[in-house]
Coordinates of C-alpha atoms in Angstrom, one line a residue:
Chain A
X21 CA 102.5 130.3 81.5
X22 CA 99.2 130.7 83.4
X23 CA 98.3 128.3 86.1
X24 CA 95.5 126.9 83.9
X25 CA 97.9 126.2 81.2
X26 CA 100.5 124.7 83.6
X27 CA 97.8 122.4 85.0
X28 CA 96.6 121.1 81.7
X29 CA 100.1 120.1 80.8
X30 CA 100.9 118.4 84.1
X31 CA 101.1 114.7 84.4
X32 CA 98.9 112.9 86.9
X33 CA 102.1 112.0 88.8
X34 CA 103.2 115.6 89.0
X35 CA 99.7 116.8 89.9
X36 CA 99.5 114.2 92.7
X37 CA 102.8 115.5 94.0
X38 CA 101.5 119.1 93.9
X39 CA 98.4 118.1 95.8
X40 CA 100.5 116.2 98.4
X41 CA 102.7 119.3 98.8
X42 CA 99.6 121.4 99.2
X43 CA 100.8 123.7 96.4
X44 CA 97.4 123.1 94.7
X45 CA 94.2 121.7 96.1
X46 CA 92.2 118.8 94.6
X47 CA 89.2 121.2 94.4
X48 CA 91.2 123.7 92.3
X49 CA 92.6 120.9 90.1
X50 CA 89.2 119.3 89.7
X51 CA 87.4 122.6 89.0
X52 CA 89.8 123.4 86.3
X53 CA 89.7 119.9 84.9
X54 CA 85.9 120.1 84.7
X55 CA 86.0 123.5 82.8
X56 CA 88.5 122.1 80.3
X57 CA 86.5 118.9 79.8
X58 CA 83.4 121.1 79.0
X59 CA 85.5 122.9 76.3
X60 CA 86.9 119.6 75.1
X61 CA 83.4 118.2 74.8
X62 CA 82.2 121.1 72.7
X63 CA 85.0 120.4 70.3
X64 CA 85.2 116.6 70.3
X65 CA 81.9 115.1 71.7
X66 CA 84.2 113.3 74.2
X67 CA 81.9 113.2 77.2
X68 CA 78.8 111.0 77.9
X69 CA 78.1 112.1 81.5
X70 CA 79.8 114.9 83.3
X71 CA 79.7 114.3 87.1
X72 CA 80.8 117.7 88.3
X73 CA 79.0 117.8 91.6
X74 CA 80.1 114.4 92.7
X75 CA 83.6 115.0 91.6
X76 CA 83.9 118.3 93.5
X77 CA 82.5 116.7 96.6
X78 CA 85.1 114.0 96.3
X79 CA 87.8 116.6 95.7
X80 CA 86.7 118.5 98.9
X81 CA 86.9 115.2 100.9
X82 CA 90.3 114.5 99.4
X83 CA 91.6 117.9 100.5
X84 CA 90.2 117.4 104.0
X85 CA 92.0 114.1 104.2
X86 CA 95.2 115.6 102.9
X87 CA 95.0 118.4 105.5
X88 CA 95.2 116.0 108.4
X89 CA 97.3 113.2 106.8
X90 CA 100.3 112.1 108.8
X91 CA 101.5 109.6 106.3
X92 CA 101.6 109.6 102.5
X93 CA 98.3 109.0 100.8
X94 CA 97.5 107.1 97.6
X95 CA 99.7 107.8 94.6
X96 CA 96.8 109.5 92.8
X97 CA 95.3 111.2 95.8
X98 CA 93.0 114.0 94.7
X99 CA 93.8 113.7 91.0
X100 CA 90.8 114.1 88.6
X101 CA 90.5 111.5 85.9
X102 CA 87.7 110.4 83.6
X103 CA 87.2 107.0 81.9
X104 CA 85.6 105.2 79.0
X105 CA 82.0 104.5 80.0
X106 CA 82.2 100.7 80.1
X107 CA 83.0 100.0 83.7
X108 CA 80.7 99.1 86.6
X109 CA 80.4 101.8 89.2
X110 CA 78.3 101.4 92.3
X111 CA 74.8 102.9 91.8
X112 CA 75.3 103.8 88.1
X113 CA 74.4 102.2 84.8
X114 CA 77.3 102.5 82.3
X115 CA 76.2 103.6 78.8
X116 CA 78.5 101.1 77.0
X117 CA 78.3 103.7 74.3
X118 CA 75.0 102.2 73.3
X119 CA 71.2 102.4 73.5
X120 CA 71.1 99.0 75.1
X121 CA 72.2 99.1 78.7
X122 CA 72.1 97.1 81.9
X123 CA 68.7 97.3 83.5
X124 CA 70.0 97.7 87.1
X125 CA 72.7 99.9 88.5
X126 CA 76.0 98.2 89.4
X127 CA 76.3 96.9 93.0
X128 CA 80.1 96.8 92.9
X129 CA 82.8 98.8 91.2
X130 CA 84.8 97.3 88.4
X131 CA 88.3 96.1 89.6
X132 CA 90.0 99.0 87.8
X133 CA 87.6 101.5 89.3
X134 CA 88.2 100.1 92.8
X135 CA 92.0 100.2 92.3
X136 CA 92.0 103.8 91.1
X137 CA 89.7 104.8 94.0
X138 CA 92.1 103.1 96.4
X139 CA 94.9 105.1 94.9
X140 CA 92.9 108.2 95.6
X141 CA 91.8 109.4 92.2
X142 CA 88.5 111.0 91.4
X143 CA 86.3 110.5 88.4
X144 CA 84.8 113.6 86.8
X145 CA 83.0 112.1 83.9
X146 CA 82.3 109.0 81.8
X147 CA 83.7 109.3 78.3
X148 CA 82.6 108.4 74.8
X149 CA 83.3 105.1 73.3
X150 CA 82.2 103.6 70.0
X151 CA 79.1 101.5 70.5
X152 CA 79.9 98.5 72.7
X153 CA 83.6 99.3 72.2
X154 CA 83.2 97.6 68.8
X155 CA 84.6 100.1 66.4
X156 CA 88.1 101.3 65.4
X157 CA 87.3 104.8 64.0
X158 CA 85.4 106.7 66.8
X159 CA 82.2 106.6 64.8
X160 CA 79.2 106.1 67.1
X161 CA 75.9 105.8 65.2
X162 CA 73.9 105.8 68.4
X163 CA 75.5 108.6 70.6
X164 CA 77.3 110.7 68.0
X165 CA 80.7 110.4 66.5
X166 CA 83.9 111.4 68.3
X167 CA 85.8 114.4 66.7
X168 CA 89.6 114.8 66.7
X169 CA 90.8 117.7 68.9
X170 CA 93.5 118.6 66.3
X171 CA 90.9 118.8 63.5
X172 CA 87.2 118.1 64.4
X173 CA 86.4 117.0 60.9
X174 CA 88.7 114.0 61.4
X175 CA 88.2 110.8 63.3
X176 CA 89.5 110.2 66.8
X177 CA 90.1 106.6 66.3
X178 CA 88.3 104.1 68.5
X179 CA 87.0 102.6 70.5
X180 CA 88.4 104.6 73.4
X181 CA 87.6 107.8 71.6
X182 CA 86.5 110.1 74.4
X183 CA 89.4 109.2 76.6
X184 CA 92.0 110.0 73.9
X185 CA 90.3 113.2 72.9
X186 CA 90.0 114.4 76.5
X187 CA 93.6 113.5 77.3
X188 CA 94.9 115.1 74.2
X189 CA 93.0 118.3 74.8
X190 CA 94.5 118.5 78.3
X191 CA 91.2 118.1 80.2
X192 CA 92.5 115.2 82.1
X193 CA 96.0 113.7 82.4
X194 CA 94.9 110.1 81.8
X195 CA 92.0 107.8 81.7
X196 CA 91.0 104.2 81.2
X197 CA 90.3 102.4 77.9
X198 CA 90.2 98.9 76.5
X199 CA 91.7 97.2 73.5
X200 CA 90.3 94.2 71.7
X201 CA 91.7 95.0 68.2
X202 CA 93.4 98.4 68.6
X203 CA 91.0 100.4 70.8
X204 CA 93.7 101.9 73.1
X205 CA 96.3 102.3 70.3
X206 CA 94.3 103.8 67.5
X207 CA 92.7 106.7 69.4
X208 CA 96.0 107.4 71.1
X209 CA 97.7 107.6 67.7
X210 CA 95.1 109.7 66.0
X211 CA 94.9 112.1 68.9
X212 CA 98.6 112.3 69.5
X213 CA 99.0 110.8 72.9
X214 CA 100.4 107.6 74.5
X215 CA 98.7 104.4 75.6
X216 CA 99.7 101.1 77.2
X217 CA 98.0 98.0 76.1
X218 CA 99.5 95.6 78.6
X219 CA 100.0 91.9 78.3
X220 CA 96.6 90.0 78.0
X221 CA 95.5 89.3 81.6
X222 CA 97.8 91.8 83.3
X223 CA 94.8 93.9 84.4
X224 CA 91.6 92.4 85.8
X225 CA 88.5 92.7 83.6
X226 CA 86.1 92.2 86.5
X227 CA 83.2 94.6 86.1
X228 CA 84.3 95.8 82.6
X229 CA 81.9 95.4 79.7
X230 CA 83.1 92.5 77.6
X231 CA 83.5 92.7 73.9
X232 CA 85.4 89.5 73.2
X233 CA 86.8 88.3 76.5
X234 CA 89.5 86.1 74.9
X235 CA 91.1 89.3 73.5
X236 CA 89.9 92.2 75.7
X237 CA 92.7 94.0 77.4
X238 CA 92.2 97.0 79.7
X239 CA 94.7 99.8 79.7
X240 CA 95.5 103.5 80.1
X241 CA 95.7 106.5 77.7
X242 CA 97.8 109.4 78.9
X243 CA 100.0 112.2 77.6
X244 CA 103.0 111.2 79.7
X245 CA 104.6 107.8 79.7
X246 CA 105.3 108.2 83.4
X247 CA 101.6 108.2 84.0
X248 CA 101.2 104.9 82.1
X249 CA 103.9 103.4 84.3
X250 CA 102.3 104.8 87.5
X251 CA 98.8 103.7 86.6
X252 CA 99.7 100.2 85.4
X253 CA 101.4 99.7 88.8
X254 CA 98.1 100.7 90.4
X255 CA 95.9 98.5 88.2
X256 CA 97.9 95.4 87.5
X257 CA 97.8 92.2 89.5
X258 CA 95.7 89.2 90.4
X259 CA 92.0 89.4 91.2
X260 CA 89.8 86.8 92.7
X261 CA 86.9 88.1 90.5
X262 CA 88.7 87.4 87.2
X263 CA 90.5 84.1 86.8
X264 CA 92.2 85.4 83.7
X265 CA 94.0 88.1 85.7
X266 CA 97.6 87.1 85.9
X267 CA 99.5 86.1 89.0
X268 CA 102.8 87.3 87.6
X269 CA 104.3 89.7 90.2
X270 CA 103.9 93.4 89.3
X271 CA 107.3 95.2 89.1
X272 CA 107.9 98.8 90.1
X273 CA 107.2 100.3 86.7
X274 CA 107.9 103.9 87.9
X275 CA 111.4 102.8 89.1
X276 CA 111.9 101.3 85.7
X277 CA 111.2 104.6 83.8
X278 CA 114.9 105.6 84.1
X279 CA 116.3 102.2 83.3
X280 CA 119.0 102.4 80.6
X281 CA 117.8 101.8 77.1
X282 CA 121.1 102.0 75.3
X283 CA 121.8 98.8 73.4
X284 CA 118.2 97.6 73.4
X285 CA 117.5 96.0 70.0
X286 CA 114.6 97.5 68.1
X287 CA 113.1 95.1 65.5
X288 CA 112.0 96.6 62.2
X289 CA 109.9 94.6 59.7
X290 CA 110.6 96.7 56.6
X291 CA 108.3 94.7 54.3
X292 CA 105.3 95.0 56.6
X293 CA 106.0 98.7 57.3
X294 CA 106.1 99.3 53.5
X295 CA 102.4 98.4 53.4
X296 CA 101.6 101.7 55.2
X297 CA 101.0 105.0 53.5
X298 CA 104.3 106.8 52.6
X299 CA 103.5 109.6 55.1
X300 CA 103.2 107.0 57.9
X301 CA 106.4 105.3 56.8
X302 CA 108.1 108.7 57.1
X303 CA 106.7 109.3 60.5
X304 CA 107.8 105.9 61.7
X305 CA 111.3 106.6 60.3
X306 CA 111.3 109.8 62.4
X307 CA 110.5 107.9 65.5
X308 CA 113.1 105.2 64.8
X309 CA 115.7 108.0 64.4
X310 CA 114.8 109.4 67.8
X311 CA 115.0 106.0 69.4
X312 CA 118.3 105.4 67.7
X313 CA 119.6 108.7 69.1
X314 CA 118.8 107.6 72.6
X315 CA 120.7 104.3 72.1
X316 CA 118.4 101.7 70.7
X317 CA 120.0 99.5 68.1
X318 CA 118.2 98.9 64.8
X319 CA 117.7 95.3 63.8
X320 CA 115.7 93.5 61.2
X321 CA 112.7 91.3 62.2
X322 CA 109.8 89.6 60.4
X323 CA 106.3 89.2 61.5
X324 CA 105.5 86.3 59.2
X325 CA 101.9 85.3 58.6
X326 CA 100.6 88.8 59.6
X327 CA 97.4 88.5 57.5
X328 CA 96.8 85.0 58.6
X329 CA 97.1 86.0 62.2
X330 CA 94.7 88.9 61.5
X331 CA 92.1 86.4 60.2
X332 CA 92.6 84.1 63.1
X333 CA 91.9 87.1 65.4
X334 CA 88.6 87.7 63.6
X335 CA 87.7 84.0 64.0
X336 CA 88.3 84.4 67.7
X337 CA 86.7 87.8 68.2
X338 CA 83.5 87.7 66.1
X339 CA 81.8 84.6 67.6
X340 CA 82.9 85.7 71.1
X341 CA 81.3 89.1 70.6
X342 CA 78.3 87.6 68.8
X343 CA 77.8 85.2 71.7
X344 CA 78.0 88.0 74.3
X345 CA 75.3 89.9 72.3
X346 CA 73.3 86.8 71.5
X347 CA 70.2 87.8 73.5
X348 CA 70.1 91.4 72.5
X349 CA 70.8 90.7 68.9
X350 CA 67.8 88.4 68.8
X351 CA 65.4 90.5 70.8
X352 CA 66.4 94.1 70.2
X353 CA 68.3 94.2 66.8
X354 CA 66.9 97.6 65.9
X355 CA 68.5 99.2 69.0
X356 CA 71.9 98.6 67.6
X357 CA 73.7 101.0 65.3
X358 CA 74.1 99.7 61.8
X359 CA 77.9 99.0 61.9
X360 CA 77.9 97.1 65.2
X361 CA 74.8 95.1 64.2
X362 CA 76.3 94.1 60.9
X363 CA 79.6 93.1 62.5
X364 CA 78.0 91.1 65.2
X365 CA 75.9 89.2 62.7
X366 CA 79.0 87.9 60.9
X367 CA 80.0 86.2 64.1
X368 CA 77.0 83.9 63.9
X369 CA 78.2 82.5 60.6
X370 CA 81.6 81.3 61.8
X371 CA 81.7 77.7 62.7
X372 CA 82.4 76.4 66.1
X373 CA 85.2 74.3 64.7
X374 CA 86.9 77.3 63.2
X375 CA 86.5 79.3 66.4
X376 CA 88.0 76.4 68.5
X377 CA 90.9 76.0 66.0
X378 CA 91.8 79.7 66.3
X379 CA 91.7 79.4 70.1
X380 CA 93.8 76.2 70.1
X381 CA 96.3 77.6 67.7
X382 CA 97.0 80.7 69.7
X383 CA 99.7 79.3 71.9
X384 CA 101.5 77.6 69.0
X385 CA 101.4 80.9 67.0
X386 CA 102.7 82.9 70.0
X387 CA 105.5 80.5 70.7
X388 CA 106.5 80.7 67.0
X389 CA 106.5 84.5 67.1
X390 CA 108.6 84.6 70.2
X391 CA 111.1 82.1 68.8
X392 CA 111.4 83.8 65.4
X393 CA 110.3 87.4 65.3
X394 CA 111.6 88.2 68.8
X395 CA 114.6 85.8 68.6
X396 CA 117.2 88.6 68.2
X397 CA 115.4 91.7 69.3
X398 CA 114.1 93.2 72.6
X399 CA 111.1 95.1 71.1
X400 CA 109.6 95.6 67.7
X401 CA 108.2 98.8 66.1
X402 CA 105.2 99.1 63.8
X403 CA 102.8 101.9 62.8
X404 CA 99.5 102.1 64.7
X405 CA 97.6 103.8 61.9
X406 CA 98.2 102.6 58.3
X407 CA 97.1 105.9 56.8
X408 CA 97.1 109.6 57.8
X409 CA 94.1 110.7 59.8
X410 CA 90.9 110.2 57.7
X411 CA 87.9 112.5 57.9
X412 CA 84.8 111.4 59.7
X413 CA 83.0 111.6 56.4
X414 CA 85.5 109.5 54.5
X415 CA 85.1 106.6 56.9
X416 CA 81.3 106.9 57.4
X417 CA 80.7 103.4 56.1
X418 CA 78.1 102.4 58.7
X419 CA 77.2 98.8 58.1
X420 CA 77.4 99.0 54.3
X421 CA 79.3 97.1 51.7
X422 CA 82.6 99.0 52.2
X423 CA 82.6 98.5 55.9
X424 CA 84.7 95.4 56.1
X425 CA 87.5 96.7 53.9
X426 CA 87.6 100.1 55.5
X427 CA 87.8 98.8 59.0
X428 CA 90.4 96.1 58.0
X429 CA 92.7 98.9 56.7
X430 CA 92.3 101.0 59.9
X431 CA 93.2 98.1 62.2
X432 CA 95.7 96.5 59.9
X433 CA 98.6 97.0 62.3
X434 CA 96.8 96.5 65.6
X435 CA 94.4 93.5 65.5
X436 CA 97.0 90.7 65.1
X437 CA 98.8 91.9 68.3
X438 CA 95.7 91.1 70.3
X439 CA 95.8 87.5 69.1
X440 CA 99.4 87.4 70.4
X441 CA 98.5 89.1 73.7
X442 CA 101.7 91.1 73.7
X443 CA 102.2 94.4 75.6
X444 CA 102.3 97.4 73.3
X445 CA 103.2 101.1 74.0
X446 CA 101.8 103.7 71.7
X447 CA 103.9 106.8 71.1
X448 CA 102.9 109.8 69.0
X449 CA 105.3 110.6 66.2
X450 CA 106.9 114.0 65.7
X451 CA 104.2 116.1 64.0
X452 CA 106.2 118.7 62.2
X453 CA 103.1 121.0 62.5
X454 CA 100.7 118.5 61.0
X455 CA 98.2 116.0 62.3
X456 CA 99.4 113.3 64.7
X457 CA 100.0 109.7 64.0
X458 CA 101.4 107.0 66.2
X459 CA 103.7 104.0 66.4
X460 CA 103.5 101.0 68.6
X461 CA 106.5 99.5 70.4
X462 CA 105.8 95.8 71.0
X463 CA 107.5 93.8 73.7
X464 CA 107.7 90.2 75.0
X465 CA 105.1 89.1 77.5
X466 CA 105.1 91.0 80.8
X467 CA 107.9 93.3 79.6
X468 CA 106.0 96.5 80.1
X469 CA 108.8 98.0 82.1
X470 CA 111.1 97.9 79.1
X471 CA 108.4 99.8 77.1
X472 CA 108.1 102.5 79.8
X473 CA 111.9 103.0 79.8
X474 CA 111.9 103.4 76.1
X475 CA 108.9 105.7 76.1
X476 CA 110.4 107.9 78.8
X477 CA 113.6 108.2 76.9
X478 CA 111.5 109.1 73.8
X479 CA 109.5 111.8 75.6
X480 CA 112.7 113.5 76.8
X481 CA 113.3 114.1 73.1
X482 CA 109.7 114.5 71.8
X483 CA 107.7 116.0 74.7
X484 CA 103.9 115.6 75.1
X485 CA 101.7 118.2 73.4
X486 CA 98.3 119.7 74.1
X487 CA 95.9 119.3 71.1
X488 CA 94.2 122.3 69.6
X489 CA 92.7 122.6 66.1
X490 CA 95.4 123.3 63.6
X491 CA 95.1 126.4 61.5
X492 CA 94.0 125.6 57.9
Chain B
X30 CA 62.0 88.1 62.4
X31 CA 63.0 85.9 59.5
X32 CA 61.3 82.8 60.8
X33 CA 60.5 81.8 57.2
X34 CA 64.1 80.8 56.7
X35 CA 64.8 77.1 56.8
X36 CA 66.4 75.6 59.9
X37 CA 69.5 74.8 57.9
X38 CA 70.2 78.5 57.2
X39 CA 73.1 79.7 59.3
X40 CA 71.9 82.3 61.8
X41 CA 68.4 81.9 60.5
X42 CA 67.1 83.3 63.8
X43 CA 68.6 86.7 63.0
X44 CA 66.6 89.4 61.2
X45 CA 69.0 90.1 58.4
X46 CA 68.3 91.3 54.8
X47 CA 69.6 89.0 52.0
X48 CA 72.5 91.4 51.1
X49 CA 73.9 91.3 54.6
X50 CA 73.6 87.5 54.6
X51 CA 75.5 87.4 51.4
X52 CA 78.1 89.7 52.7
X53 CA 78.5 87.8 55.9
X54 CA 78.9 84.5 54.0
X55 CA 81.6 86.0 51.8
X56 CA 83.6 87.3 54.8
X57 CA 83.3 83.9 56.5
X58 CA 84.3 82.0 53.4
X59 CA 87.6 83.7 53.4
X60 CA 88.2 83.2 57.1
X61 CA 87.2 79.6 56.9
X62 CA 89.6 78.9 54.1
X63 CA 92.4 80.3 56.3
X64 CA 91.3 78.2 59.2
X65 CA 91.4 75.1 57.1
X66 CA 95.1 75.6 56.5
X67 CA 95.7 76.3 60.2
X68 CA 93.8 73.2 61.1
X69 CA 96.1 71.1 58.9
X70 CA 99.2 72.3 60.7
X71 CA 97.8 72.1 64.2
X72 CA 98.9 69.2 66.4
X73 CA 96.1 67.1 68.0
X74 CA 97.2 68.1 71.5
X75 CA 97.2 71.8 70.9
X76 CA 95.1 73.3 73.7
X77 CA 93.4 76.6 74.4
X78 CA 95.4 76.8 77.6
X79 CA 98.7 76.7 75.8
X80 CA 98.4 80.5 75.2
X81 CA 98.4 81.4 78.9
X82 CA 101.1 78.9 79.7
X83 CA 103.4 80.4 77.0
X84 CA 102.7 83.9 78.2
X85 CA 103.7 82.9 81.7
X86 CA 106.8 81.0 80.5
X87 CA 108.0 84.1 78.7
X88 CA 107.5 86.5 81.6
X89 CA 110.7 88.1 82.8
X90 CA 112.1 86.5 86.0
X91 CA 111.1 89.0 88.5
X92 CA 111.1 86.8 91.5
X93 CA 109.0 84.1 93.0
X94 CA 105.9 83.2 91.0
X95 CA 102.7 83.0 92.9

């Protein structure tokens, strides 16, 4: 294996160790990462802005610091990453995946950017997202659609499309995304990588572009579960700038990676799973078999009222997003792409009473799910994608009459989880030579450590892969 | 802008063609019917802050809460 190939397969954690041991420099790692990202972009349209010069200068500085360090540096010291282009960064204007952007550069980094910088990581690029992070497929009618690295005629999933494509290709080991109705999970599933959508409020949203703040959850997409654990440990915790950021203590997620999983009860809602395409049911069955082989115990569970919760999520999300975009939608409607514009408009038709009812009912519904669905299980498993990877053309519904039904099917298994605020780990199923798909493991509030232990055990059996176009 | 729309028209301030208004109304009609059933079951004292409290109450006991 050449060094280039070895580097593209390394986890961020392993790369940080190699840089700390001086077996590779940050400049070498960053140079190679930039080259791979250029190739990934050609294939997938994953990059909005490449920041090669800035990143190499930062890498050079990281190497200089490393050379004289007398104590351990940050856990991501010198590691090149790239993130969804929706976070404030000093002196820059984030694209938001849109034509409409802030008028002035940011004067302070988003909390997640600050924390990654404090841990020593570099940012080599800002990555594609669907317009305003409001899209589940990776279509972006303003900046161009994302293309799947396994088959560029197919969707990446969205909205964190560029992060998933770049990670899957091996350009970067991990990057930031966000999830309001499935935007970390869907692209991870369609691109064949992992993601963590933590408990709502686990990560500060300060300085992140809002879509629907009552549902928005920041998280990480990576090939290796150990990177999800490492990075959530860096990112999680309270923040004076975001009152919704949780005060619950942050455990040592990395230490939890090797916790025993034998005996954990895996909840399976067979009726809900049967609503997925047969190929997805088969893939989910393969994952369950792997998890059973490492000691998880299969158990039945029921997510009752799934469709109702999905509708309540929409009643929360649409007015929230419509309100955030209230000024631009009135003054610059033609600067929106057709799909986002049509979806935002719907939010203006939902009554304030219905919106408040959905907000007020959220605690009651969560309490019922914890008391019933999770009564006799530790975690539950569901598909992420209901159907095998569609082509970009098949889901090119823009803002037309088929939009609502098409999007609803794509996010069938993801959107209700945002209403519940539960932490969810995405794992790619065994591919057997075909296109990837993903499952989500859903845990109780703040039980991310359990998810990481399960994910680590799974990846010992089904190792991460690098995406390249499949032969026809 | 569609300033010819009557004040009573929902979102009359938005520049929307009739077919998108019709589609939006159809989507919201379904959602509103669901919310009517939710409202019937929801106690008077249900509060938006219940959600955060229940998340916190369900957190694993990892030591002192701050």
